[in-house]
mmCIF file of C-alpha atoms in Angstrom:
data_model
loop_
_atom_site.group_PDB
_atom_site.id
_atom_site.type_symbol
_atom_site.label_atom_id
_atom_site.label_comp_id
_atom_site.label_asym_id
_atom_site.label_seq_id
_atom_site.Cartn_x
_atom_site.Cartn_y
_atom_site.Cartn_z
ATOM 1 C CA MET M 30 52.012 -34.714 16.601
ATOM 2 C CA ASN M 31 49.524 -34.095 19.318
ATOM 3 C CA TYR M 32 48.586 -37.236 21.318
ATOM 4 C CA SER M 33 46.691 -35.432 24.094
ATOM 5 C CA PHE M 34 43.368 -35.900 22.307
ATOM 6 C CA GLU M 35 43.821 -39.660 22.186
ATOM 7 C CA TYR M 36 44.378 -39.785 25.960
ATOM 8 C CA MET M 37 41.394 -37.521 26.535
ATOM 9 C CA ASP M 38 39.275 -39.852 24.378
ATOM 10 C CA ILE M 39 40.325 -42.862 26.438
ATOM 11 C CA ILE M 40 39.640 -41.077 29.697
ATOM 12 C CA LEU M 41 36.245 -39.864 28.445
ATOM 13 C CA LEU M 42 35.261 -43.371 27.285
ATOM 14 C CA ALA M 43 36.380 -44.877 30.623
ATOM 15 C CA MET M 44 34.230 -42.326 32.484
ATOM 16 C CA ILE M 45 31.214 -43.137 30.307
ATOM 17 C CA ALA M 46 31.716 -46.891 30.841
ATOM 18 C CA GLY M 47 31.996 -46.356 34.596
ATOM 19 C CA PHE M 48 28.828 -44.258 34.649
ATOM 20 C CA ILE M 49 26.894 -46.918 32.683
ATOM 21 C CA PHE M 50 28.191 -49.640 35.021
ATOM 22 C CA LEU M 51 27.099 -47.716 38.122
ATOM 23 C CA ARG M 52 23.647 -46.964 36.662
ATOM 24 C CA LEU M 53 23.091 -50.643 35.763
ATOM 25 C CA ARG M 54 24.235 -51.737 39.197
ATOM 26 C CA GLY M 55 21.895 -49.216 40.824
ATOM 27 C CA ILE M 56 18.934 -50.378 38.746
ATOM 28 C CA LEU M 57 19.609 -54.108 38.770
ATOM 29 C CA GLY M 58 21.242 -54.321 42.192
ATOM 30 C CA LYS M 59 23.556 -56.988 43.473
ATOM 31 C CA ARG M 60 22.329 -60.555 43.236
ATOM 32 C CA SER M 61 23.042 -62.642 46.282
ATOM 33 C CA GLY M 62 21.359 -65.738 47.569
ATOM 34 C CA PHE M 63 18.789 -68.001 46.062
ATOM 35 C CA ASP M 64 18.349 -68.067 42.276
ATOM 36 C CA GLY M 65 14.656 -68.866 42.077
ATOM 37 C CA LYS M 66 14.427 -72.664 41.960
ATOM 38 C CA THR M 67 13.197 -74.525 44.986
ATOM 39 C CA SER M 68 15.965 -76.752 46.136
ATOM 40 C CA GLU M 69 15.359 -80.297 47.290
ATOM 41 C CA SER M 70 17.647 -79.479 50.171
ATOM 42 C CA LEU M 71 15.118 -76.944 51.526
ATOM 43 C CA GLY M 72 12.969 -79.726 52.968
ATOM 44 C CA LYS M 73 16.062 -81.514 54.279
ATOM 45 C CA ILE M 74 17.398 -78.382 55.947
ATOM 46 C CA LEU M 75 14.084 -77.643 57.652
ATOM 47 C CA LYS M 76 13.661 -81.285 58.672
ATOM 48 C CA ASN M 77 17.185 -81.473 60.060
ATOM 49 C CA VAL M 78 16.226 -79.327 63.005
ATOM 50 C CA GLU M 79 15.467 -82.482 64.963
ATOM 51 C CA VAL M 80 14.818 -82.026 68.638
ATOM 52 C CA ASN M 81 15.216 -84.439 71.516
ATOM 53 C CA GLN M 82 12.144 -84.361 73.815
ATOM 54 C CA HIS M 83 14.242 -84.679 76.988
ATOM 55 C CA LYS M 84 16.325 -81.493 76.530
ATOM 56 C CA THR M 85 15.457 -77.903 77.357
ATOM 57 C CA ILE M 86 14.403 -75.662 74.470
ATOM 58 C CA ASN M 87 17.811 -73.875 74.399
ATOM 59 C CA GLU M 88 19.656 -77.220 74.234
ATOM 60 C CA LYS M 89 17.295 -78.419 71.514
ATOM 61 C CA PHE M 90 17.781 -75.334 69.351
ATOM 62 C CA GLY M 91 21.446 -74.430 69.864
ATOM 63 C CA SER M 92 23.531 -72.104 67.741
ATOM 64 C CA GLU M 93 24.351 -74.758 65.099
ATOM 65 C CA GLU M 94 20.646 -75.647 64.724
ATOM 66 C CA GLN M 95 19.789 -71.958 64.548
ATOM 67 C CA GLN M 96 22.309 -71.302 61.755
ATOM 68 C CA GLU M 97 21.038 -74.361 59.835
ATOM 69 C CA PHE M 98 17.446 -73.193 60.374
ATOM 70 C CA LEU M 99 18.277 -69.687 59.117
ATOM 71 C CA LYS M 100 19.680 -71.141 55.876
ATOM 72 C CA GLY M 101 16.370 -72.865 55.216
ATOM 73 C CA ALA M 102 14.346 -69.858 56.383
ATOM 74 C CA LYS M 103 16.135 -67.562 53.920
ATOM 75 C CA ILE M 104 15.403 -69.955 51.052
ATOM 76 C CA ALA M 105 11.770 -70.284 52.157
ATOM 77 C CA TYR M 106 11.397 -66.479 52.492
ATOM 78 C CA GLU M 107 12.604 -65.757 48.970
ATOM 79 C CA THR M 108 10.719 -68.695 47.486
ATOM 80 C CA ILE M 109 7.426 -67.623 49.103
ATOM 81 C CA ILE M 110 7.760 -63.976 48.077
ATOM 82 C CA THR M 111 8.694 -64.683 44.450
ATOM 83 C CA ASN M 112 6.091 -67.416 43.934
ATOM 84 C CA PHE M 113 3.329 -65.327 45.552
ATOM 85 C CA SER M 114 4.202 -62.419 43.267
ATOM 86 C CA ASN M 115 4.109 -64.733 40.239
ATOM 87 C CA GLY M 116 0.843 -66.319 41.365
ATOM 88 C CA LYS M 117 2.372 -69.817 41.737
ATOM 89 C CA LEU M 118 0.939 -70.987 45.044
ATOM 90 C CA LYS M 119 1.055 -74.695 44.253
ATOM 91 C CA GLU M 120 4.857 -74.614 44.448
ATOM 92 C CA ILE M 121 4.840 -73.181 47.979
ATOM 93 C CA LYS M 122 1.746 -74.833 49.450
ATOM 94 C CA SER M 123 3.859 -77.133 51.646
ATOM 95 C CA LEU M 124 5.648 -74.141 53.156
ATOM 96 C CA LEU M 125 2.483 -72.290 54.189
ATOM 97 C CA ASP M 126 -0.040 -72.662 56.977
ATOM 98 C CA LYS M 127 -3.577 -73.351 55.738
ATOM 99 C CA ASN M 128 -4.801 -69.902 56.795
ATOM 100 C CA VAL M 129 -1.884 -68.113 55.151
ATOM 101 C CA TYR M 130 -2.306 -70.193 51.992
ATOM 102 C CA GLN M 131 -5.979 -69.232 51.836
ATOM 103 C CA GLN M 132 -5.167 -65.520 52.284
ATOM 104 C CA PHE M 133 -2.548 -65.709 49.528
ATOM 105 C CA ASP M 134 -4.987 -67.541 47.269
ATOM 106 C CA ASP M 135 -7.684 -64.913 47.892
ATOM 107 C CA ALA M 136 -5.240 -62.091 47.142
ATOM 108 C CA ILE M 137 -4.150 -63.729 43.858
ATOM 109 C CA LYS M 138 -7.794 -64.296 42.842
ATOM 110 C CA ASP M 139 -8.560 -60.652 43.660
ATOM 111 C CA ARG M 140 -5.636 -59.518 41.476
ATOM 112 C CA LYS M 141 -6.935 -61.652 38.589
ATOM 113 C CA ILE M 142 -10.492 -60.301 38.966
ATOM 114 C CA LYS M 143 -9.197 -56.710 38.935
ATOM 115 C CA ASN M 144 -6.779 -57.580 36.098
ATOM 116 C CA ILE M 145 -3.767 -56.394 38.099
ATOM 117 C CA SER M 146 -0.291 -57.763 37.459
ATOM 118 C CA SER M 147 2.440 -57.934 40.035
ATOM 119 C CA GLU M 148 6.112 -57.527 39.120
ATOM 120 C CA THR M 149 8.682 -58.372 41.779
ATOM 121 C CA THR M 150 12.430 -58.696 41.519
ATOM 122 C CA PHE M 151 14.025 -60.132 44.621
ATOM 123 C CA ILE M 152 17.464 -58.517 44.995
ATOM 124 C CA GLY M 153 18.664 -60.294 48.146
ATOM 125 C CA ILE M 154 18.513 -60.697 51.891
ATOM 126 C CA ASN M 155 20.690 -58.261 53.836
ATOM 127 C CA SER M 156 20.131 -59.965 57.164
ATOM 128 C CA ALA M 157 18.113 -62.618 58.920
ATOM 129 C CA LYS M 158 18.051 -62.899 62.701
ATOM 130 C CA ILE M 159 16.192 -65.191 65.018
ATOM 131 C CA LYS M 160 14.336 -62.918 67.412
ATOM 132 C CA GLU M 161 12.634 -65.611 69.486
ATOM 133 C CA HIS M 162 12.259 -69.359 69.657
ATOM 134 C CA LYS M 163 9.984 -71.229 71.960
ATOM 135 C CA GLN M 164 8.238 -74.534 72.367
ATOM 136 C CA ASN M 165 4.457 -74.495 72.333
ATOM 137 C CA LYS M 166 3.271 -78.042 73.133
ATOM 138 C CA ASN M 167 4.827 -80.161 70.337
ATOM 139 C CA MET M 168 5.592 -77.171 68.098
ATOM 140 C CA LEU M 169 8.864 -75.288 67.887
ATOM 141 C CA GLU M 170 7.996 -71.685 66.981
ATOM 142 C CA VAL M 171 10.794 -69.494 65.625
ATOM 143 C CA THR M 172 10.360 -65.782 64.932
ATOM 144 C CA VAL M 173 12.789 -64.474 62.292
ATOM 145 C CA GLU M 174 13.391 -60.865 61.312
ATOM 146 C CA PHE M 175 14.380 -60.404 57.646
ATOM 147 C CA VAL M 176 15.825 -57.283 56.051
ATOM 148 C CA SER M 177 15.763 -57.653 52.272
ATOM 149 C CA GLU M 178 15.890 -55.601 49.087
ATOM 150 C CA ILE M 179 13.095 -55.897 46.554
ATOM 151 C CA ILE M 180 11.916 -54.103 43.441
ATOM 152 C CA SER M 181 8.147 -54.335 43.102
ATOM 153 C CA CYS M 182 5.225 -52.689 41.421
ATOM 154 C CA MET M 183 1.646 -53.466 40.487
ATOM 155 C CA LYS M 184 0.159 -52.542 37.135
ATOM 156 C CA ASP M 185 -3.424 -52.402 35.835
ATOM 157 C CA LYS M 186 -4.718 -53.908 32.628
ATOM 158 C CA GLU M 187 -3.471 -50.875 30.639
ATOM 159 C CA ASN M 188 0.043 -51.451 32.068
ATOM 160 C CA LYS M 189 -0.141 -48.266 34.184
ATOM 161 C CA ILE M 190 1.638 -48.402 37.518
ATOM 162 C CA ILE M 191 -0.806 -48.550 40.449
ATOM 163 C CA SER M 192 1.707 -48.901 43.240
ATOM 164 C CA GLY M 193 5.448 -49.347 43.684
ATOM 165 C CA ASP M 194 8.259 -48.340 41.346
ATOM 166 C CA PRO M 195 9.833 -50.726 38.794
ATOM 167 C CA ASP M 196 13.097 -48.770 38.906
ATOM 168 C CA LYS M 197 13.575 -48.350 42.661
ATOM 169 C CA VAL M 198 15.038 -50.841 45.091
ATOM 170 C CA LYS M 199 13.279 -50.711 48.420
ATOM 171 C CA LYS M 200 14.420 -52.101 51.731
ATOM 172 C CA VAL M 201 11.839 -54.385 53.342
ATOM 173 C CA ASN M 202 11.733 -55.315 57.020
ATOM 174 C CA ASP M 203 9.648 -58.428 57.682
ATOM 175 C CA ILE M 204 9.035 -60.518 60.789
ATOM 176 C CA TRP M 205 7.902 -64.065 60.058
ATOM 177 C CA LYS M 206 7.017 -66.892 62.386
ATOM 178 C CA PHE M 207 8.023 -70.409 61.382
ATOM 179 C CA SER M 208 6.747 -73.499 63.181
ATOM 180 C CA LYS M 209 7.897 -77.092 63.152
ATOM 181 C CA ASP M 210 6.366 -80.174 64.740
ATOM 182 C CA ILE M 211 8.971 -81.629 67.090
#
């Protein structure tokens, strides 16, 4: 009796399963972070950065407040990107400045006129760092640098890819400025 073929079959099947797993992971990526639904805690987290008017800006926005702010900023970042891609501005209107909201609205209307669809899969945020925080009159302005992974592409009415790649994860470096009335 020759059992070597049975072992070879098992090894071959294990190699195929490993290859399929690695290909799926490469295409789909690792999911980390927010799952797509706006949390009620987002508003609470952003509102919890309360500041006492009699302290200096560094005392007002210490390391604990910064970490709490970054949690909310990450949620807001992913929420804004995914909802903009899906054309759902009403859900993020409270998170946007009037000018930014108008620019987003114009871009979505332009996509609809040209019959262009946007497909975006948010993989996750690799890092988020506060680059600068300052007080400008009664506003706390916080500049955050995000490094994230996203799969995105735009298609025309005939479903032909205009830009991007639906199979490629790309690393995105963004710098956003958040402001809060203190």
